[in-house]
PDB file of N, CA and C in Angstrom:
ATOM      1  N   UNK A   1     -40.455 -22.597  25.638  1.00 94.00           N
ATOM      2  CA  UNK A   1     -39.447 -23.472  26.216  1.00 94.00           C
ATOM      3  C   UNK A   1     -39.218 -23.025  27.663  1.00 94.00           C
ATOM      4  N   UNK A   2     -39.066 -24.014  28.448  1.00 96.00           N
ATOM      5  CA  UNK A   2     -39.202 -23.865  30.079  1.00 96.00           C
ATOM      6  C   UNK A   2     -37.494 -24.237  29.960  1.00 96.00           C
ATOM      7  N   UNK A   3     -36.897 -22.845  30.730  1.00 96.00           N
ATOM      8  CA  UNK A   3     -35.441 -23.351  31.159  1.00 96.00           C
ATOM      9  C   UNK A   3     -35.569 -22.459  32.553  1.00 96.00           C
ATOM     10  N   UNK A   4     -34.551 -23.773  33.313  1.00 96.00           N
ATOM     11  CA  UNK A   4     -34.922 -24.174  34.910  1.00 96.00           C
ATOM     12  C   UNK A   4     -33.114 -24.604  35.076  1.00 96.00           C
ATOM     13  N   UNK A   5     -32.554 -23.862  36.354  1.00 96.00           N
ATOM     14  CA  UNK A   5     -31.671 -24.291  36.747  1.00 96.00           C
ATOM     15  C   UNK A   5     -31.830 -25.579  37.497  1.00 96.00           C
ATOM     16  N   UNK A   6     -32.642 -25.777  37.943  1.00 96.00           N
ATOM     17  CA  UNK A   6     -33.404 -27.040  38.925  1.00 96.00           C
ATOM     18  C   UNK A   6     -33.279 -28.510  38.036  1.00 96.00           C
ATOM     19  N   UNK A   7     -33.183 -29.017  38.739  1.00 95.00           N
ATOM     20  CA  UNK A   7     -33.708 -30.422  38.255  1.00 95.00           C
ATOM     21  C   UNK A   7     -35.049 -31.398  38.174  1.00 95.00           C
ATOM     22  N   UNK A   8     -35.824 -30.254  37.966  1.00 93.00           N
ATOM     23  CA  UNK A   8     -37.467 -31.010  38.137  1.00 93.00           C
ATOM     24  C   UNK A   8     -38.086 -29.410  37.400  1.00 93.00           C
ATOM     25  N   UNK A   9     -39.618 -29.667  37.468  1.00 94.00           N
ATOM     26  CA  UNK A   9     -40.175 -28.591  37.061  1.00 94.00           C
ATOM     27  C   UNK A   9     -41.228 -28.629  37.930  1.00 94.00           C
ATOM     28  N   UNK A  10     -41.383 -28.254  38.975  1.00 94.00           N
ATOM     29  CA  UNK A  10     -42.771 -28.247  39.789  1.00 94.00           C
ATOM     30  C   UNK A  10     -43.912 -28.331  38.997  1.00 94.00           C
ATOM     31  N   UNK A  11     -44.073 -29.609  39.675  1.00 93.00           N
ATOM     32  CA  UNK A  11     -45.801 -30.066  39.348  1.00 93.00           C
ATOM     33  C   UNK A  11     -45.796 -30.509  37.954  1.00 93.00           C
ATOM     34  N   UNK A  12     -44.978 -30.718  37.318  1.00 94.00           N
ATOM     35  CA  UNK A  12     -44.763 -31.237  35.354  1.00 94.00           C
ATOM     36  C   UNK A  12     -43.932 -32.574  36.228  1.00 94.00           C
ATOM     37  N   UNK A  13     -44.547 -33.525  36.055  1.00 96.00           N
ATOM     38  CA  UNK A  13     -44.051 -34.804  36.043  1.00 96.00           C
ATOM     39  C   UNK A  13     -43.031 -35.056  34.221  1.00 96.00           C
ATOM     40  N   UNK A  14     -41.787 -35.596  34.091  1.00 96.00           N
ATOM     41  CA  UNK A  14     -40.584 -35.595  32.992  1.00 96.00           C
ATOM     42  C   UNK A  14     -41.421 -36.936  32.475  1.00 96.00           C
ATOM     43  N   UNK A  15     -41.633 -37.178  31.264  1.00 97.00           N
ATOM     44  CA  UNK A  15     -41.857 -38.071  30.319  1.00 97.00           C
ATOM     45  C   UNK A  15     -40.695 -38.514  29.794  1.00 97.00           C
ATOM     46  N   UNK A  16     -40.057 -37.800  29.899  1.00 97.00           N
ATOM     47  CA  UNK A  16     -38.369 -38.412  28.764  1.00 97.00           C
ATOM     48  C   UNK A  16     -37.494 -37.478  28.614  1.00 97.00           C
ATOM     49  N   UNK A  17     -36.493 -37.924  29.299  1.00 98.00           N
ATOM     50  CA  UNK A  17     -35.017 -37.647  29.388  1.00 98.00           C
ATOM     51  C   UNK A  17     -34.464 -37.250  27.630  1.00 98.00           C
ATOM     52  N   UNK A  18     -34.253 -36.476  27.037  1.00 97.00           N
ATOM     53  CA  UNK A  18     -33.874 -36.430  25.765  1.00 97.00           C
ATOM     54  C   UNK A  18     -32.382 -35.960  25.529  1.00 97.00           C
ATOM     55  N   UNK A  19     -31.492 -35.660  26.723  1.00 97.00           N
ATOM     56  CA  UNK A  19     -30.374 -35.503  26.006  1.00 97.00           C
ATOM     57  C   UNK A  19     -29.550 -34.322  26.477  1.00 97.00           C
ATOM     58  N   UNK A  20     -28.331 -34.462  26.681  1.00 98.00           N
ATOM     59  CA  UNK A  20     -27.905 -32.607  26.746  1.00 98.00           C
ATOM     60  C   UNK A  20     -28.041 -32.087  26.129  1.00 98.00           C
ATOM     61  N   UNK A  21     -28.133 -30.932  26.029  1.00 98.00           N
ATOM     62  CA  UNK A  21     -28.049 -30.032  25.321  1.00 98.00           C
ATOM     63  C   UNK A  21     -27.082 -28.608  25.355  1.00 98.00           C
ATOM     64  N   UNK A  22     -26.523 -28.085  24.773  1.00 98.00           N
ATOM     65  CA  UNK A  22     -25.467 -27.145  24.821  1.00 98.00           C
ATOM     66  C   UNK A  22     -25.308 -25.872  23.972  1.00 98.00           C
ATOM     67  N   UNK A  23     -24.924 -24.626  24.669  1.00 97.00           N
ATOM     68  CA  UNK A  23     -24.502 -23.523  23.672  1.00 97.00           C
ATOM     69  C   UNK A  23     -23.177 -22.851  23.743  1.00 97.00           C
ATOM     70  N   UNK A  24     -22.388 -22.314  23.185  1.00 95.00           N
ATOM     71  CA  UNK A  24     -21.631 -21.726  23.166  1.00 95.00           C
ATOM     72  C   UNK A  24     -21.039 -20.164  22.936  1.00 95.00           C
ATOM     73  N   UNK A  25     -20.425 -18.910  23.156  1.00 92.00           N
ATOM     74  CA  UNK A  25     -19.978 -18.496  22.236  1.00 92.00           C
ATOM     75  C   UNK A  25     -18.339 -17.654  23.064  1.00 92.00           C
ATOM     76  N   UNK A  26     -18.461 -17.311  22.116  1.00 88.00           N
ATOM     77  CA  UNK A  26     -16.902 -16.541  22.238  1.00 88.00           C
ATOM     78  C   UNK A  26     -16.546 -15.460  21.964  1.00 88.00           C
ATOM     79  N   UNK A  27     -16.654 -14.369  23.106  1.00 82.00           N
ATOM     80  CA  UNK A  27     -16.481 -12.618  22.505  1.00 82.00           C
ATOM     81  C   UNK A  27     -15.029 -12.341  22.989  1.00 82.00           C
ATOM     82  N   UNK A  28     -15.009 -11.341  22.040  1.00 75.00           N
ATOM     83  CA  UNK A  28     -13.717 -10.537  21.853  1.00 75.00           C
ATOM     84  C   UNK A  28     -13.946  -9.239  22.936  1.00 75.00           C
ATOM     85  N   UNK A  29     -12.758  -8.409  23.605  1.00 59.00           N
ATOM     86  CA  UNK A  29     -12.963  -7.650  24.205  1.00 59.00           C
ATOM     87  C   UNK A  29     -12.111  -6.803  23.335  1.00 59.00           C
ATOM     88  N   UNK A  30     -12.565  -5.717  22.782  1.00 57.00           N
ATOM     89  CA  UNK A  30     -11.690  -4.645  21.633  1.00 57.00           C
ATOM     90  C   UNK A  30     -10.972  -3.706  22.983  1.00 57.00           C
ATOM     91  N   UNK A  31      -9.883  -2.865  22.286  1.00 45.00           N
ATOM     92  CA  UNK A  31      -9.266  -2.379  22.680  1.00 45.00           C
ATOM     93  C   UNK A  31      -9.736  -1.218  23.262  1.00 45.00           C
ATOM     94  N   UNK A  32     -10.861  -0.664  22.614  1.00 44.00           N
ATOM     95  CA  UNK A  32     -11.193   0.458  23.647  1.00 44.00           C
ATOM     96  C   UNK A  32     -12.109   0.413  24.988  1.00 44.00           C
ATOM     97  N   UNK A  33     -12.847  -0.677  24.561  1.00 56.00           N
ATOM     98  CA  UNK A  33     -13.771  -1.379  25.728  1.00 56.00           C
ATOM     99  C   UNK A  33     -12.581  -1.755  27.098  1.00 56.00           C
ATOM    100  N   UNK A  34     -11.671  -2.299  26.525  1.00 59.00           N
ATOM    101  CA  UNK A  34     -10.343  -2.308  28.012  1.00 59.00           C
ATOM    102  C   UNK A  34      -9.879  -1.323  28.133  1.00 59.00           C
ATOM    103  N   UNK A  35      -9.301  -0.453  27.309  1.00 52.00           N
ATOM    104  CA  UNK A  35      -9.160   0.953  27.785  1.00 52.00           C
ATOM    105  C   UNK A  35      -9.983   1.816  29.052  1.00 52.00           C
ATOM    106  N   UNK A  36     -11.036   2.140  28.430  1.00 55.00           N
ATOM    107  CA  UNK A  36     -12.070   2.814  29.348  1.00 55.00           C
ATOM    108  C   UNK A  36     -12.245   1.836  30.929  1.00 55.00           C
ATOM    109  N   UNK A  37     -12.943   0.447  30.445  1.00 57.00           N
ATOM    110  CA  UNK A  37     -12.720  -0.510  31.834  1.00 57.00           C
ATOM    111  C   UNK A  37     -11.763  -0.307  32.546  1.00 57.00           C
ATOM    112  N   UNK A  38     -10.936  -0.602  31.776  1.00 57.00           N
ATOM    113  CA  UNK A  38      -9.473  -0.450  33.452  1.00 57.00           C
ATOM    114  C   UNK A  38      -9.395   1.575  33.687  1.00 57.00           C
ATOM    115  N   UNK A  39      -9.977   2.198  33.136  1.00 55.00           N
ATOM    116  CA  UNK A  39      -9.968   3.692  33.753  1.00 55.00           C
ATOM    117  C   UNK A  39     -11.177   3.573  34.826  1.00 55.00           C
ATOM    118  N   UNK A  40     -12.364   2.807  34.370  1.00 57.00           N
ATOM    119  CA  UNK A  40     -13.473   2.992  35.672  1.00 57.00           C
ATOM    120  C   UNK A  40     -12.456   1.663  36.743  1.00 57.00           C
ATOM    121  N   UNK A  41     -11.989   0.994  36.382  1.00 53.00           N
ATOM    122  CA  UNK A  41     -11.906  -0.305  37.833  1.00 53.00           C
ATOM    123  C   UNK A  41     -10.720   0.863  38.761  1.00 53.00           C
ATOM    124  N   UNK A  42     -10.037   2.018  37.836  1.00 50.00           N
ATOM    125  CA  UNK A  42      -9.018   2.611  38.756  1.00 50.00           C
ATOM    126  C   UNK A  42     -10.335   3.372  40.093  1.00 50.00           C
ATOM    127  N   UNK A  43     -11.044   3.596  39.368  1.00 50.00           N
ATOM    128  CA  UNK A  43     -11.879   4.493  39.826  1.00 50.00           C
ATOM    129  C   UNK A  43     -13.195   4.039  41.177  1.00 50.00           C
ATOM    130  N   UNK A  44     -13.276   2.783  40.959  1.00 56.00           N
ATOM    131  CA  UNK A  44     -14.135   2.088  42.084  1.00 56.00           C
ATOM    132  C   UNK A  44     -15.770   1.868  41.176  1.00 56.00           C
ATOM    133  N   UNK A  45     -15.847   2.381  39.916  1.00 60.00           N
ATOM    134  CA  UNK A  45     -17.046   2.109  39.147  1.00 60.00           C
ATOM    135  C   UNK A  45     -16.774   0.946  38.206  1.00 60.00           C
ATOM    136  N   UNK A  46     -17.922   0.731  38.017  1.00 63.00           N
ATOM    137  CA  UNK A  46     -18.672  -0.553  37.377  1.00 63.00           C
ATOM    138  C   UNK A  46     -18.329  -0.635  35.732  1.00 63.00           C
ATOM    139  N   UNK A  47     -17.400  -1.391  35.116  1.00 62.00           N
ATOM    140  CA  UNK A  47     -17.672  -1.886  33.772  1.00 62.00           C
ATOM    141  C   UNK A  47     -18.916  -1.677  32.896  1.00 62.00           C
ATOM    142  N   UNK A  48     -19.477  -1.134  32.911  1.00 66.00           N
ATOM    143  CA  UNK A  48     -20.933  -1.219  31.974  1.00 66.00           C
ATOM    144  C   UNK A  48     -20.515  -1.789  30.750  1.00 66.00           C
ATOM    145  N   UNK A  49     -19.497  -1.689  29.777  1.00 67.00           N
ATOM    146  CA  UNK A  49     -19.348  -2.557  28.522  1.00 67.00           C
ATOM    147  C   UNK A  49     -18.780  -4.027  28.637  1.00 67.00           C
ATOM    148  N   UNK A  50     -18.161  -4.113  29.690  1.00 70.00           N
ATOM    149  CA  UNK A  50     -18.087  -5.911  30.159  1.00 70.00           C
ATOM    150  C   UNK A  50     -19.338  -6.245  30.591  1.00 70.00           C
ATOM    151  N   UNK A  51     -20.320  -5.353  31.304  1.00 75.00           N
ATOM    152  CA  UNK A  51     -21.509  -6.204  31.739  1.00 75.00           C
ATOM    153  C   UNK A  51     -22.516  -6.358  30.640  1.00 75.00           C
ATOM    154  N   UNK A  52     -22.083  -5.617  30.008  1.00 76.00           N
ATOM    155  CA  UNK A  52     -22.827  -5.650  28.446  1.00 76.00           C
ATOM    156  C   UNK A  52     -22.737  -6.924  27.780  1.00 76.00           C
ATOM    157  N   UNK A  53     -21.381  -6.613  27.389  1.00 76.00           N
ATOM    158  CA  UNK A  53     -20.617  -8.178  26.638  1.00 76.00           C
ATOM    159  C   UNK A  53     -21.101  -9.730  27.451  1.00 76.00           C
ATOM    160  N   UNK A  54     -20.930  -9.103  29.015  1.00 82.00           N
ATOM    161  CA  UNK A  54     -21.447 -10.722  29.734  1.00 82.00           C
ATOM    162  C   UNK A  54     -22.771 -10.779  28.920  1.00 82.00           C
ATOM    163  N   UNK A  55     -23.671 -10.104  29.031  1.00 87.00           N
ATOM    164  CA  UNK A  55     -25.168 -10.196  29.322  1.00 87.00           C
ATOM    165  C   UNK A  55     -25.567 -10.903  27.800  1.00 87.00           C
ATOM    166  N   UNK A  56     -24.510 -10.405  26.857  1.00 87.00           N
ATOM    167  CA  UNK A  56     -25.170 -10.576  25.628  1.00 87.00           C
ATOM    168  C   UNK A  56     -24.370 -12.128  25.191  1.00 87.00           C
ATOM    169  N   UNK A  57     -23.538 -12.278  25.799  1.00 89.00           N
ATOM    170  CA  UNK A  57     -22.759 -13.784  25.317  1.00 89.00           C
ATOM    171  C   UNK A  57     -23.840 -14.630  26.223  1.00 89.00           C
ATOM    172  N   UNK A  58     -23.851 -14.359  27.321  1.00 94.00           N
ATOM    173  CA  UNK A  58     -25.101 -15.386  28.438  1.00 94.00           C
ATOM    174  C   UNK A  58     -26.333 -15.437  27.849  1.00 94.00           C
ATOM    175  N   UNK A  59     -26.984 -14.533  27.359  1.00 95.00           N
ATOM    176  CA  UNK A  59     -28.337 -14.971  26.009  1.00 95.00           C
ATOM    177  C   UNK A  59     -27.693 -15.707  25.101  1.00 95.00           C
ATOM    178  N   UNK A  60     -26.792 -15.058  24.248  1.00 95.00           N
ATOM    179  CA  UNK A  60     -26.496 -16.232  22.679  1.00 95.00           C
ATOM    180  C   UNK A  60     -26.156 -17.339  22.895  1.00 95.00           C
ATOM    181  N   UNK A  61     -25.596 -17.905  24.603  1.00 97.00           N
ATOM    182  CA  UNK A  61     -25.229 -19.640  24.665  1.00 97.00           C
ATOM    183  C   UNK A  61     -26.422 -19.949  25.309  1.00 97.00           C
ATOM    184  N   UNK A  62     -27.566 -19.161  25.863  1.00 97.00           N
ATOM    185  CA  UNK A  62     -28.747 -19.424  26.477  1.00 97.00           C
ATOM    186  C   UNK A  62     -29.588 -19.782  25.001  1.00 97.00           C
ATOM    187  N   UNK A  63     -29.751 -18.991  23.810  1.00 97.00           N
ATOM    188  CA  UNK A  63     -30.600 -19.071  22.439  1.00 97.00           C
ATOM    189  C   UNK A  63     -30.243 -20.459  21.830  1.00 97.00           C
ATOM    190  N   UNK A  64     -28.899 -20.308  21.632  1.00 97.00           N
ATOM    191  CA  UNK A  64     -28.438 -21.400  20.952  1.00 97.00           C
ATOM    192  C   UNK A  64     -28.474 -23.321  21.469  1.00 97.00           C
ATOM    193  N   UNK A  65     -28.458 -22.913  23.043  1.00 98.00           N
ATOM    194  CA  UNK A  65     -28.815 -24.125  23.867  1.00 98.00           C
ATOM    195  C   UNK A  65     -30.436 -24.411  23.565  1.00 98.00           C
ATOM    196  N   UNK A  66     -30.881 -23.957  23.268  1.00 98.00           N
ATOM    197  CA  UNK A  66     -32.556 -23.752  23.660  1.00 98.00           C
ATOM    198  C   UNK A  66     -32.995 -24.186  21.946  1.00 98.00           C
ATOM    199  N   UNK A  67     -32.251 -23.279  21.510  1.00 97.00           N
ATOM    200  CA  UNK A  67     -32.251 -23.974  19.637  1.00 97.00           C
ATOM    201  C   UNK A  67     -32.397 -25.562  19.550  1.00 97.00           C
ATOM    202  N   UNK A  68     -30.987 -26.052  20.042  1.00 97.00           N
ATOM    203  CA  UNK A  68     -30.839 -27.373  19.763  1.00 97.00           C
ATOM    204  C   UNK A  68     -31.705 -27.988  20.388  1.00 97.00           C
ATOM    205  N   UNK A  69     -32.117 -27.614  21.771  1.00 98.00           N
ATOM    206  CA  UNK A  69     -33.561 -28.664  22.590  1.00 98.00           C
ATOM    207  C   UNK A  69     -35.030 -28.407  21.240  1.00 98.00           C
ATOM    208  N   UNK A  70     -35.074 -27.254  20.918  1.00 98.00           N
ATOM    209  CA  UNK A  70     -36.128 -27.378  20.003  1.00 98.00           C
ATOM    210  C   UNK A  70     -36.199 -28.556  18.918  1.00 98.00           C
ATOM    211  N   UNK A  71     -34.789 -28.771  18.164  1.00 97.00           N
ATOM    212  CA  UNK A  71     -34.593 -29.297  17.395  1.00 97.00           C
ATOM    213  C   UNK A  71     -34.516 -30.785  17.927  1.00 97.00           C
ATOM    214  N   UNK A  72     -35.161 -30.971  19.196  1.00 97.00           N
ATOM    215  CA  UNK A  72     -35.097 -32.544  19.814  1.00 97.00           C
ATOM    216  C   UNK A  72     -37.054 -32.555  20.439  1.00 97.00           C
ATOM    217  N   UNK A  73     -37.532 -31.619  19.616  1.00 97.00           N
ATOM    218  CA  UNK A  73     -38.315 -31.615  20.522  1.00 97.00           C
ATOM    219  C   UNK A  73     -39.417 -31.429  21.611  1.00 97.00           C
ATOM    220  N   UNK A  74     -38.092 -31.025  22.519  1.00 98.00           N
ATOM    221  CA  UNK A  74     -38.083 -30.588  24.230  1.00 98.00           C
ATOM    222  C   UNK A  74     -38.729 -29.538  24.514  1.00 98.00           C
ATOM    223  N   UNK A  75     -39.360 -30.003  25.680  1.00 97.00           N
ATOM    224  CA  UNK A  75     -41.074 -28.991  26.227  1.00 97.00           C
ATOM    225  C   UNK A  75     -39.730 -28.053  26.859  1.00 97.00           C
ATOM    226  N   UNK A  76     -39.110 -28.812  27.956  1.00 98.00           N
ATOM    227  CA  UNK A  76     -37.955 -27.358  28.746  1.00 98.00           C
ATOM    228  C   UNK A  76     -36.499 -27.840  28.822  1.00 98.00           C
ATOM    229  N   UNK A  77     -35.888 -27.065  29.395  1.00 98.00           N
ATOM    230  CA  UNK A  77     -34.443 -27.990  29.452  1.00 98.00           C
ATOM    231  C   UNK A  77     -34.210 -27.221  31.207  1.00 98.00           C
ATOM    232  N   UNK A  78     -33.492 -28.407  31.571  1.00 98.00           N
ATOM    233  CA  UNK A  78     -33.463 -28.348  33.200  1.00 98.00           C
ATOM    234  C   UNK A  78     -31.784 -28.805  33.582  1.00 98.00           C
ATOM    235  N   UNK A  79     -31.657 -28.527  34.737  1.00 98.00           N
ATOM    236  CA  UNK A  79     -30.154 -28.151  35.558  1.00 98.00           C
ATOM    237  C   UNK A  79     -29.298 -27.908  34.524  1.00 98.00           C
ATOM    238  N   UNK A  80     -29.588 -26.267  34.253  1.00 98.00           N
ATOM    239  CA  UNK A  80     -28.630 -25.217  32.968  1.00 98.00           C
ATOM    240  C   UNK A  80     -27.530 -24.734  34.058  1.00 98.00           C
ATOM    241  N   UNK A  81     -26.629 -25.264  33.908  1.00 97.00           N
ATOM    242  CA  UNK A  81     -25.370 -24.657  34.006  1.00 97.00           C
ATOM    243  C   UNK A  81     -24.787 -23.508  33.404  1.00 97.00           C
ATOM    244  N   UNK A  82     -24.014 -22.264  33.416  1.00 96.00           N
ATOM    245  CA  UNK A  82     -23.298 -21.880  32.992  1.00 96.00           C
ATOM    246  C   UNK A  82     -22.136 -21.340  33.335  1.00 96.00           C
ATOM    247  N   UNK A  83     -21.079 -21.660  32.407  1.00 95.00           N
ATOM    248  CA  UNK A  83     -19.560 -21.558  32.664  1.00 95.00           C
ATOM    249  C   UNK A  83     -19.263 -20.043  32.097  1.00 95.00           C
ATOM    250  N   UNK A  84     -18.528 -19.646  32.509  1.00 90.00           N
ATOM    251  CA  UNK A  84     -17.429 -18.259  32.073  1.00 90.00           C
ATOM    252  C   UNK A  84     -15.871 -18.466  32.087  1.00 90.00           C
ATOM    253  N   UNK A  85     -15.315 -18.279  31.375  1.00 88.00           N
ATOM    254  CA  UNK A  85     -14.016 -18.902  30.777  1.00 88.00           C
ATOM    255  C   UNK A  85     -12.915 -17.635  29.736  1.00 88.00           C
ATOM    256  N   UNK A  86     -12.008 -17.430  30.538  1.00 80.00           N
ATOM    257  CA  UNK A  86     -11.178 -16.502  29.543  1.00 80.00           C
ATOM    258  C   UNK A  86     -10.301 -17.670  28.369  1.00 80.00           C
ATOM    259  N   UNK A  87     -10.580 -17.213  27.498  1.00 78.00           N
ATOM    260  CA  UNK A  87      -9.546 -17.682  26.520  1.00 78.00           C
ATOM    261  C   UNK A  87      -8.569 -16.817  25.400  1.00 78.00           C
ATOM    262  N   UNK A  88      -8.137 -17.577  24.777  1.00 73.00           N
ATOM    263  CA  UNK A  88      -6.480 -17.074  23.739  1.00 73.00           C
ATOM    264  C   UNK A  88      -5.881 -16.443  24.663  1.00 73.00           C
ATOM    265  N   UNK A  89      -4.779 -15.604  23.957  1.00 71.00           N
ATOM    266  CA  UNK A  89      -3.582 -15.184  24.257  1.00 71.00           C
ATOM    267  C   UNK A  89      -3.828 -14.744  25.260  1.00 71.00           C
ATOM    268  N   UNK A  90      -3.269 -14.406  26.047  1.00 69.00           N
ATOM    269  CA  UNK A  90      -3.521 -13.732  27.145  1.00 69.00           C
ATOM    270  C   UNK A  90      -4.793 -13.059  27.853  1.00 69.00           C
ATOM    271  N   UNK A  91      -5.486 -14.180  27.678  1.00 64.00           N
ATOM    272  CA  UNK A  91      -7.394 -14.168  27.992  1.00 64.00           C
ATOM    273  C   UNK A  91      -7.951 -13.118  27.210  1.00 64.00           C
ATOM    274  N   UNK A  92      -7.118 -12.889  26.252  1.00 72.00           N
ATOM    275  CA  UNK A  92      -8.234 -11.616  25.677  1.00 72.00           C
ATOM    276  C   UNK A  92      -9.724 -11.694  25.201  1.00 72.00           C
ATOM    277  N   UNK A  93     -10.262 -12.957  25.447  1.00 78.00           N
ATOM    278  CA  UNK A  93     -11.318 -13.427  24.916  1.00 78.00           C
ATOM    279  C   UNK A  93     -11.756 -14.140  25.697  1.00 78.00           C
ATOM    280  N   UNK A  94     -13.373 -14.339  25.818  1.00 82.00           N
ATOM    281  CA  UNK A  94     -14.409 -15.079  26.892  1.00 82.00           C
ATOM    282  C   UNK A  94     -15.516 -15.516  26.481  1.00 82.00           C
ATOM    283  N   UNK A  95     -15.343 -16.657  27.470  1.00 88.00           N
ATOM    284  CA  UNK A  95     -15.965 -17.491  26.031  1.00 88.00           C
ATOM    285  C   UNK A  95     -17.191 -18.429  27.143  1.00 88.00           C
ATOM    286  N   UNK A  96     -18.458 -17.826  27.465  1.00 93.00           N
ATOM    287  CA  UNK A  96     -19.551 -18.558  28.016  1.00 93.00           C
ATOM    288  C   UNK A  96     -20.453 -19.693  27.248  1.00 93.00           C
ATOM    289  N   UNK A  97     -20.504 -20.476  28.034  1.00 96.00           N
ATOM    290  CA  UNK A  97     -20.916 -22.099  27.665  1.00 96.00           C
ATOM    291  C   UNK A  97     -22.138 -22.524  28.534  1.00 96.00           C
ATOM    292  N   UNK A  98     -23.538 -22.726  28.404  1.00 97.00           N
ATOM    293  CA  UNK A  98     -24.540 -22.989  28.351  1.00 97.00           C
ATOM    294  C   UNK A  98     -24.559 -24.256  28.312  1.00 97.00           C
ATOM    295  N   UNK A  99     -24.949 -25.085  29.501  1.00 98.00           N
ATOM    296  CA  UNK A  99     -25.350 -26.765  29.399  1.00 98.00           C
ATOM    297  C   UNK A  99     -26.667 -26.742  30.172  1.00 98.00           C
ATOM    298  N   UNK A 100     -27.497 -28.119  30.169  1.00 98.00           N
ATOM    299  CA  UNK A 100     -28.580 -28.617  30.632  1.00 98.00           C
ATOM    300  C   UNK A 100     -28.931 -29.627  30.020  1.00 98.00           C
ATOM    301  N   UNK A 101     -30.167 -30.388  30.400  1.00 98.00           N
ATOM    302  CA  UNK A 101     -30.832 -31.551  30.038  1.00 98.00           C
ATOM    303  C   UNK A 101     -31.889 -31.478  29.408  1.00 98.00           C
ATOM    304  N   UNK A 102     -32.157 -31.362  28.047  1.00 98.00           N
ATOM    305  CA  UNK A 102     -33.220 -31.265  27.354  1.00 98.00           C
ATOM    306  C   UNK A 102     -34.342 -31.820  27.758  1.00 98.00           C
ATOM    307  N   UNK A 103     -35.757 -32.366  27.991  1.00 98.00           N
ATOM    308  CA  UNK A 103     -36.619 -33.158  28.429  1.00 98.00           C
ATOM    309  C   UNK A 103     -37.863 -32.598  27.698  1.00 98.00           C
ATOM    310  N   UNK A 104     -39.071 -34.042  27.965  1.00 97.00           N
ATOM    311  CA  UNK A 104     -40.356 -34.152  27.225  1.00 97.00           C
ATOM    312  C   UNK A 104     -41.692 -34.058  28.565  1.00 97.00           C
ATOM    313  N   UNK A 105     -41.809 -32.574  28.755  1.00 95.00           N
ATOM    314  CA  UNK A 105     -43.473 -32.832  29.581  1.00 95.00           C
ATOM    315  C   UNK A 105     -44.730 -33.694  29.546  1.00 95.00           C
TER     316      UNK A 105
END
């Protein structure tokens, strides 16, 4: 599966438009993972377990987007968006969302 922020695929002329396509998910940030974080942000160093958590929610709405184009299909999916979004109570939770346009090479 060809995924392309772009809207074309160099040199693959699109046969057919098939559809959005979308993923989702929604991680929790536990209490010790904010603990330690806000001791490195006092400090001027880098989150490594938020960049973790990003990296691994940005694959599972990247897998799961890419799932559903399979299930249509689709040679690649093209102009993939992705959103980052705090949610519940007091943002304790983030929740990345995966869009694009499924299509037929």
């Amino acid at each position: 599966m060809i995924l392309s922020t772009t809207n074309n695929i160099d040199g693959r002329p699109i046969k057919d438009y098939l559809g959005i396509v979308t993923g989702e998910t929604i991680i929790g940030a536990n209490i010790f993972k904010d603990f330690f974080a806000s001791i490195r942000d006092v400090v001027g160093g880098r989150s490594g377990s938020y960049e973790k958590a990003l990296r691994e929610a940005k694959e599972t709405a990247l897998k799961e987007m890419t799932e559903n184009a399979v299930r249509m299909n689709a040679d690649a999916i093209i102009g993939i968006d992705l959103d980052y979004e705090t949610v519940g109570s007091k943002g304790g939770m983030l929740m990345v969302a995966a869009s694009g346009t499924a299509i037929k090479l």
